[in-house]
């Protein structure tokens, strides 16, 4: 019998040593299927056969996983950042039950990331790949919906195996309506100036710059990973109001800005020194690249979309940082 869609699943486990497989300990609460990137190369030869022959070779092996857009959660979102920004040991927020996961994008030196083993498949066949990391991820939100996360993972190679038995974890979705937008001058304190009654949606795209390195070491898979420049863009869709007009002026003037997206969830069991709620905070410094022409979203009001590109600003001493506060003392 064929496998069925509802019985598909993705399971992940953080590796102790990059490339050494581990059993999964997390069922990803989203969607996606593994893709084997093996492509045999036919040999171009002249051996007396008009039809050609079946002579071919496989020069390398590689696997991929696209995690399709699904509701982001305070509990599982850090796995994307661990494998795409840097690995972090969380700090307890004072005597509270909250734990602070801090992910700072690299500036003057490379970060250390975590690699993962990923299991995927359905009730017909499980496959898995080791030495997985995130090459791209996105976060987006719009009115009356959850914040959505998607991610592209790369792995060494895919092979059939069997699923590890893992229980479903309880997770809390991050909601767009709970978001707050702050925009400040680079000489000011980020998170000071609230831009209220303005943001209708956001779309953040990150190319992590992490890539595989194929060296001649007796294997067909990549032997290590390295880093290139990360690229971060943030599209903000706004009411075309005074706040939008102000930022359009900053765009035309080439003025650097600081942006904070702050999204809170349910109350922590015990408030901490800094946080009372589960929280996602995205801090960016940079400049506006462009603003769209005035449009509308069908309700009779004008809207506009600005594209912000993150880049290091020495006055703010900031490029890009993401904080997640949940109640996990360690990621499973």
CSV table of C-alpha atoms in Angstrom, one decimal:
chain,number,residue,atom,x,y,z
A,1,UNK,CA,0.0,0.0,0.0
A,2,UNK,CA,1.1,3.6,-0.7
A,3,UNK,CA,2.2,5.9,2.1
A,4,UNK,CA,-0.4,8.6,3.0
A,5,UNK,CA,0.1,12.3,3.4
A,6,UNK,CA,-1.1,12.6,7.1
A,7,UNK,CA,1.5,10.1,8.2
A,8,UNK,CA,4.4,12.1,6.9
A,9,UNK,CA,6.7,13.6,9.4
A,10,UNK,CA,10.0,15.4,10.0
A,11,UNK,CA,12.2,14.6,13.0
A,12,UNK,CA,15.4,16.3,14.0
A,13,UNK,CA,18.2,15.8,16.4
A,14,UNK,CA,21.2,18.0,17.3
A,15,UNK,CA,24.5,16.3,16.6
A,16,UNK,CA,27.4,16.2,19.0
A,17,UNK,CA,29.9,15.8,16.2
A,18,UNK,CA,29.1,17.2,12.8
A,19,UNK,CA,28.3,14.4,10.4
A,20,UNK,CA,27.9,11.7,13.1
A,21,UNK,CA,24.3,10.7,13.0
A,22,UNK,CA,22.1,10.8,16.1
A,23,UNK,CA,18.6,9.7,16.9
A,24,UNK,CA,16.0,12.4,16.5
A,25,UNK,CA,14.4,13.9,19.7
A,26,UNK,CA,12.1,16.5,18.1
A,27,UNK,CA,9.1,16.1,15.9
A,28,UNK,CA,9.0,19.2,13.8
A,29,UNK,CA,5.5,20.7,14.0
A,30,UNK,CA,5.3,21.6,10.3
A,31,UNK,CA,5.6,20.1,6.8
A,32,UNK,CA,8.3,19.1,4.3
A,33,UNK,CA,9.9,16.1,2.6
A,34,UNK,CA,13.5,15.1,2.0
A,35,UNK,CA,14.9,15.5,-1.5
A,36,UNK,CA,17.8,13.4,-2.7
A,37,UNK,CA,20.1,15.5,-4.9
A,38,UNK,CA,22.0,12.6,-6.5
A,39,UNK,CA,22.2,13.2,-10.3
A,40,UNK,CA,24.0,10.5,-12.4
A,41,UNK,CA,26.1,12.0,-15.2
A,42,UNK,CA,26.0,10.2,-18.5
A,43,UNK,CA,29.4,9.7,-20.1
A,44,UNK,CA,29.8,11.4,-23.5
A,45,UNK,CA,31.6,8.8,-25.5
A,46,UNK,CA,32.0,7.5,-29.1
A,47,UNK,CA,31.9,3.7,-29.0
A,48,UNK,CA,30.0,2.7,-32.1
A,49,UNK,CA,26.4,2.9,-30.7
A,50,UNK,CA,24.0,5.4,-32.3
A,51,UNK,CA,21.8,4.9,-29.3
A,52,UNK,CA,24.5,5.7,-26.8
A,53,UNK,CA,25.1,3.5,-23.7
A,54,UNK,CA,24.1,3.5,-20.1
A,55,UNK,CA,27.6,4.3,-19.0
A,56,UNK,CA,27.3,7.0,-16.2
A,57,UNK,CA,28.8,8.0,-12.9
A,58,UNK,CA,27.8,9.8,-9.7
A,59,UNK,CA,30.3,12.6,-8.9
A,60,UNK,CA,28.8,13.6,-5.5
A,61,UNK,CA,26.0,13.0,-3.1
A,62,UNK,CA,23.8,15.6,-1.3
A,63,UNK,CA,20.4,15.9,0.3
A,64,UNK,CA,18.0,18.8,1.0
A,65,UNK,CA,14.9,19.5,3.0
A,66,UNK,CA,12.6,22.4,2.5
A,67,UNK,CA,10.5,23.1,5.6
A,68,UNK,CA,7.4,24.5,4.2
A,69,UNK,CA,5.9,27.7,5.7
A,70,UNK,CA,4.2,26.7,9.0
A,71,UNK,CA,3.3,28.5,12.2
A,72,UNK,CA,6.5,29.5,14.1
A,73,UNK,CA,6.6,28.5,17.8
A,74,UNK,CA,8.6,29.8,20.7
A,75,UNK,CA,9.7,26.3,21.5
A,76,UNK,CA,10.9,25.1,18.1
A,77,UNK,CA,12.0,28.2,16.3
A,78,UNK,CA,15.5,28.2,18.0
A,79,UNK,CA,16.4,25.0,16.1
A,80,UNK,CA,16.4,27.0,12.9
A,81,UNK,CA,18.6,29.6,14.4
A,82,UNK,CA,21.0,27.0,16.0
A,83,UNK,CA,21.7,25.6,12.5
A,84,UNK,CA,21.6,28.9,10.6
A,85,UNK,CA,23.0,31.6,12.9
A,86,UNK,CA,24.9,30.2,15.9
A,87,UNK,CA,24.5,27.7,18.7
A,88,UNK,CA,23.7,29.1,22.1
A,89,UNK,CA,23.5,27.9,25.6
A,90,UNK,CA,20.4,29.7,27.1
A,91,UNK,CA,20.6,31.9,30.2
A,92,UNK,CA,17.9,31.7,32.8
A,93,UNK,CA,16.1,35.0,33.3
A,94,UNK,CA,16.9,35.7,36.9
A,95,UNK,CA,14.8,33.5,39.2
A,96,UNK,CA,12.0,33.2,36.5
A,97,UNK,CA,11.0,30.2,34.5
A,98,UNK,CA,12.0,31.9,31.3
A,99,UNK,CA,15.2,31.1,29.4
A,100,UNK,CA,16.9,33.5,27.0
A,101,UNK,CA,18.2,32.2,23.7
A,102,UNK,CA,20.3,34.8,22.0
A,103,UNK,CA,21.4,34.6,18.3
A,104,UNK,CA,23.8,37.2,17.1
A,105,UNK,CA,24.6,37.3,13.4
A,106,UNK,CA,28.4,37.3,12.6
A,107,UNK,CA,30.3,40.5,11.9
A,108,UNK,CA,34.1,40.3,12.4
A,109,UNK,CA,34.4,36.6,12.9
A,110,UNK,CA,32.6,33.4,12.1
A,111,UNK,CA,30.0,31.8,14.4
A,112,UNK,CA,29.8,28.2,15.5
A,113,UNK,CA,26.6,26.5,14.4
A,114,UNK,CA,24.9,23.3,15.4
A,115,UNK,CA,24.5,20.5,12.9
A,116,UNK,CA,21.5,18.1,12.9
A,117,UNK,CA,20.5,14.7,11.8
A,118,UNK,CA,17.1,14.8,10.0
A,119,UNK,CA,14.6,11.9,9.6
A,120,UNK,CA,11.8,12.2,7.1
A,121,UNK,CA,9.2,10.1,5.3
A,122,UNK,CA,5.8,8.5,5.8
A,123,UNK,CA,4.3,5.2,6.9
A,124,UNK,CA,5.9,3.5,3.9
A,125,UNK,CA,9.6,4.5,4.2
A,126,UNK,CA,11.8,6.7,6.5
A,127,UNK,CA,14.9,8.3,5.1
A,128,UNK,CA,17.5,10.4,6.9
A,129,UNK,CA,20.5,12.6,6.4
A,130,UNK,CA,23.3,13.8,8.7
A,131,UNK,CA,25.4,16.9,8.9
A,132,UNK,CA,22.5,19.2,8.2
A,133,UNK,CA,22.5,23.0,8.4
A,134,UNK,CA,20.2,25.9,7.3
A,135,UNK,CA,21.1,27.8,4.2
A,136,UNK,CA,18.0,30.0,4.1
A,137,UNK,CA,15.1,30.8,6.3
A,138,UNK,CA,12.2,33.2,6.4
A,139,UNK,CA,9.8,34.6,8.9
A,140,UNK,CA,6.6,36.4,7.8
A,141,UNK,CA,3.4,37.6,9.3
A,142,UNK,CA,0.2,39.3,8.3
A,143,UNK,CA,-3.0,40.5,9.9
A,144,UNK,CA,-5.2,37.9,11.7
A,145,UNK,CA,-2.6,35.0,11.1
A,146,UNK,CA,0.2,33.3,12.9
A,147,UNK,CA,3.8,34.2,12.2
A,148,UNK,CA,5.1,31.7,9.6
A,149,UNK,CA,8.6,30.2,9.4
A,150,UNK,CA,10.2,28.3,6.5
A,151,UNK,CA,13.7,27.0,6.1
A,152,UNK,CA,16.0,25.3,3.6
A,153,UNK,CA,18.3,22.6,5.0
A,154,UNK,CA,21.3,20.9,3.3
A,155,UNK,CA,22.6,17.5,4.3
A,156,UNK,CA,25.4,15.2,3.3
A,157,UNK,CA,23.4,12.3,1.8
A,158,UNK,CA,20.0,10.5,2.1
A,159,UNK,CA,19.7,6.9,3.1
A,160,UNK,CA,16.8,4.6,4.1
A,161,UNK,CA,16.5,3.9,7.8
A,162,UNK,CA,13.7,3.8,10.4
A,163,UNK,CA,12.1,6.5,12.5
A,164,UNK,CA,13.1,7.1,16.1
A,165,UNK,CA,10.2,7.0,18.5
A,166,UNK,CA,9.6,10.6,19.6
A,167,UNK,CA,6.7,12.1,21.4
A,168,UNK,CA,5.0,15.3,20.2
A,169,UNK,CA,6.0,18.4,22.2
A,170,UNK,CA,3.6,21.1,23.2
A,171,UNK,CA,4.3,24.3,21.4
A,172,UNK,CA,2.9,27.8,21.4
A,173,UNK,CA,2.3,29.5,18.0
A,174,UNK,CA,3.6,33.1,17.6
A,175,UNK,CA,0.8,35.5,16.6
A,176,UNK,CA,1.2,38.5,14.3
A,177,UNK,CA,-1.4,40.5,16.1
A,178,UNK,CA,0.8,40.4,19.2
A,179,UNK,CA,3.7,42.1,17.3
A,180,UNK,CA,5.0,45.6,18.0
A,181,UNK,CA,7.2,47.6,15.6
A,182,UNK,CA,9.9,50.0,16.8
A,183,UNK,CA,12.0,52.2,14.6
A,184,UNK,CA,14.8,54.4,16.0
A,185,UNK,CA,17.8,56.5,15.0
A,186,UNK,CA,21.1,54.6,15.1
A,187,UNK,CA,22.3,57.0,17.8
A,188,UNK,CA,19.3,56.2,19.9
A,189,UNK,CA,18.2,53.2,22.0
A,190,UNK,CA,16.6,50.5,19.9
A,191,UNK,CA,13.1,49.7,21.1
A,192,UNK,CA,12.2,53.2,22.2
A,193,UNK,CA,10.0,54.5,19.5
A,194,UNK,CA,6.8,52.5,19.0
A,195,UNK,CA,5.3,52.7,15.5
A,196,UNK,CA,1.6,52.0,16.3
A,197,UNK,CA,-1.4,51.4,14.2
A,198,UNK,CA,0.8,51.1,11.1
A,199,UNK,CA,2.2,47.6,10.3
A,200,UNK,CA,0.0,45.3,8.2
A,201,UNK,CA,2.6,42.6,7.5
A,202,UNK,CA,6.3,41.7,7.4
A,203,UNK,CA,8.4,39.3,5.4
A,204,UNK,CA,12.0,38.7,6.6
A,205,UNK,CA,14.3,36.6,4.3
A,206,UNK,CA,17.7,35.4,5.5
A,207,UNK,CA,20.5,33.8,3.4
A,208,UNK,CA,22.7,32.5,6.1
A,209,UNK,CA,25.9,32.3,3.9
A,210,UNK,CA,26.6,28.8,5.3
A,211,UNK,CA,27.6,26.5,2.5
A,212,UNK,CA,29.2,23.0,2.0
A,213,UNK,CA,32.8,22.4,1.0
A,214,UNK,CA,33.6,19.5,-1.2
A,215,UNK,CA,37.3,18.4,-0.9
A,216,UNK,CA,39.1,15.4,-2.2
A,217,UNK,CA,39.0,13.3,1.0
A,218,UNK,CA,37.9,9.9,-0.2
A,219,UNK,CA,34.1,10.6,0.1
A,220,UNK,CA,31.4,11.7,-2.3
A,221,UNK,CA,29.8,14.0,0.3
A,222,UNK,CA,31.0,17.4,1.6
A,223,UNK,CA,33.6,17.2,4.3
A,224,UNK,CA,32.9,20.5,6.1
A,225,UNK,CA,31.0,23.8,5.9
A,226,UNK,CA,32.1,27.3,5.7
A,227,UNK,CA,30.7,30.8,5.8
A,228,UNK,CA,30.1,33.7,3.4
A,229,UNK,CA,28.3,37.0,4.0
A,230,UNK,CA,24.8,36.6,5.4
A,231,UNK,CA,22.1,38.6,3.7
A,232,UNK,CA,19.0,39.8,5.5
A,233,UNK,CA,16.1,41.7,4.0
A,234,UNK,CA,12.9,42.8,5.7
A,235,UNK,CA,9.8,43.9,3.8
A,236,UNK,CA,7.3,45.9,5.9
A,237,UNK,CA,3.9,46.6,4.6
A,238,UNK,CA,2.3,49.7,6.2
A,239,UNK,CA,-0.6,51.9,6.2
A,240,UNK,CA,0.4,54.9,4.1
A,241,UNK,CA,0.4,57.2,7.1
A,242,UNK,CA,2.7,59.7,8.7
A,243,UNK,CA,5.1,57.0,9.9
A,244,UNK,CA,5.4,55.7,6.4
A,245,UNK,CA,6.1,59.2,5.0
A,246,UNK,CA,8.8,59.6,7.7
A,247,UNK,CA,10.6,56.4,6.7
A,248,UNK,CA,10.3,57.2,3.0
A,249,UNK,CA,12.1,60.4,3.7
A,250,UNK,CA,14.8,58.5,5.5
A,251,UNK,CA,15.1,56.2,2.5
A,252,UNK,CA,15.6,59.1,0.1
A,253,UNK,CA,18.2,60.6,2.5
A,254,UNK,CA,20.1,57.3,2.9
A,255,UNK,CA,19.7,57.5,6.7
A,256,UNK,CA,20.5,54.4,8.7
A,257,UNK,CA,17.8,53.2,11.1
A,258,UNK,CA,17.3,50.6,13.8
A,259,UNK,CA,14.3,48.3,13.6
A,260,UNK,CA,12.9,46.0,16.3
A,261,UNK,CA,10.1,43.5,15.9
A,262,UNK,CA,8.8,42.4,19.3
A,263,UNK,CA,6.2,39.7,19.6
A,264,UNK,CA,5.0,38.4,23.0
A,265,UNK,CA,3.1,35.2,23.8
A,266,UNK,CA,1.6,33.8,27.0
A,267,UNK,CA,2.8,34.6,30.4
A,268,UNK,CA,5.8,32.7,31.8
A,269,UNK,CA,5.1,30.5,34.8
A,270,UNK,CA,7.3,32.8,36.9
A,271,UNK,CA,8.3,36.3,35.6
A,272,UNK,CA,12.0,36.9,35.4
A,273,UNK,CA,14.2,39.9,35.7
A,274,UNK,CA,13.7,41.0,32.1
A,275,UNK,CA,10.8,39.1,30.7
A,276,UNK,CA,7.3,38.3,31.8
A,277,UNK,CA,6.1,36.6,28.6
A,278,UNK,CA,7.4,34.2,26.0
A,279,UNK,CA,9.0,36.5,23.5
A,280,UNK,CA,10.5,36.8,20.0
A,281,UNK,CA,12.6,39.9,19.3
A,282,UNK,CA,14.3,40.7,16.0
A,283,UNK,CA,16.7,43.6,16.0
A,284,UNK,CA,18.2,45.0,12.8
A,285,UNK,CA,20.3,47.9,11.8
A,286,UNK,CA,20.6,49.1,8.2
A,287,UNK,CA,19.0,51.2,5.5
A,288,UNK,CA,15.9,51.2,3.4
A,289,UNK,CA,16.6,49.9,-0.1
A,290,UNK,CA,13.3,50.9,-1.7
A,291,UNK,CA,9.7,51.8,-1.2
A,292,UNK,CA,6.9,50.5,-3.4
A,293,UNK,CA,4.5,52.8,-5.1
A,294,UNK,CA,1.3,53.4,-3.2
A,295,UNK,CA,-1.2,50.5,-3.4
A,296,UNK,CA,-4.2,49.3,-1.5
A,297,UNK,CA,-5.3,46.1,0.2
A,298,UNK,CA,-8.9,46.2,-0.8
A,299,UNK,CA,-10.4,48.1,2.1
A,300,UNK,CA,-10.1,51.6,0.6
A,301,UNK,CA,-7.0,52.7,2.4
A,302,UNK,CA,-3.6,53.2,0.8
A,303,UNK,CA,-0.6,51.0,1.8
A,304,UNK,CA,3.1,51.0,1.0
A,305,UNK,CA,5.8,48.4,1.3
A,306,UNK,CA,9.4,49.3,2.4
A,307,UNK,CA,12.4,47.0,1.9
A,308,UNK,CA,15.0,47.2,4.6
A,309,UNK,CA,18.4,45.7,4.2
A,310,UNK,CA,20.4,44.9,7.4
A,311,UNK,CA,24.0,45.9,7.6
A,312,UNK,CA,26.4,46.6,10.4
A,313,UNK,CA,26.2,50.2,11.8
A,314,UNK,CA,29.1,51.2,14.1
A,315,UNK,CA,27.1,53.9,15.9
A,316,UNK,CA,24.4,51.4,16.9
A,317,UNK,CA,27.0,48.6,17.2
A,318,UNK,CA,24.4,46.4,15.6
A,319,UNK,CA,24.0,44.2,12.5
A,320,UNK,CA,21.2,41.7,13.4
A,321,UNK,CA,20.2,39.8,16.5
A,322,UNK,CA,17.3,37.5,17.4
A,323,UNK,CA,16.1,36.6,20.9
A,324,UNK,CA,13.7,33.9,21.8
A,325,UNK,CA,12.4,33.5,25.4
A,326,UNK,CA,10.7,30.3,26.3
A,327,UNK,CA,10.6,27.9,29.2
A,328,UNK,CA,13.1,25.3,27.9
A,329,UNK,CA,16.3,25.1,29.9
A,330,UNK,CA,17.8,23.3,26.9
A,331,UNK,CA,16.6,22.4,23.5
A,332,UNK,CA,15.7,18.8,23.2
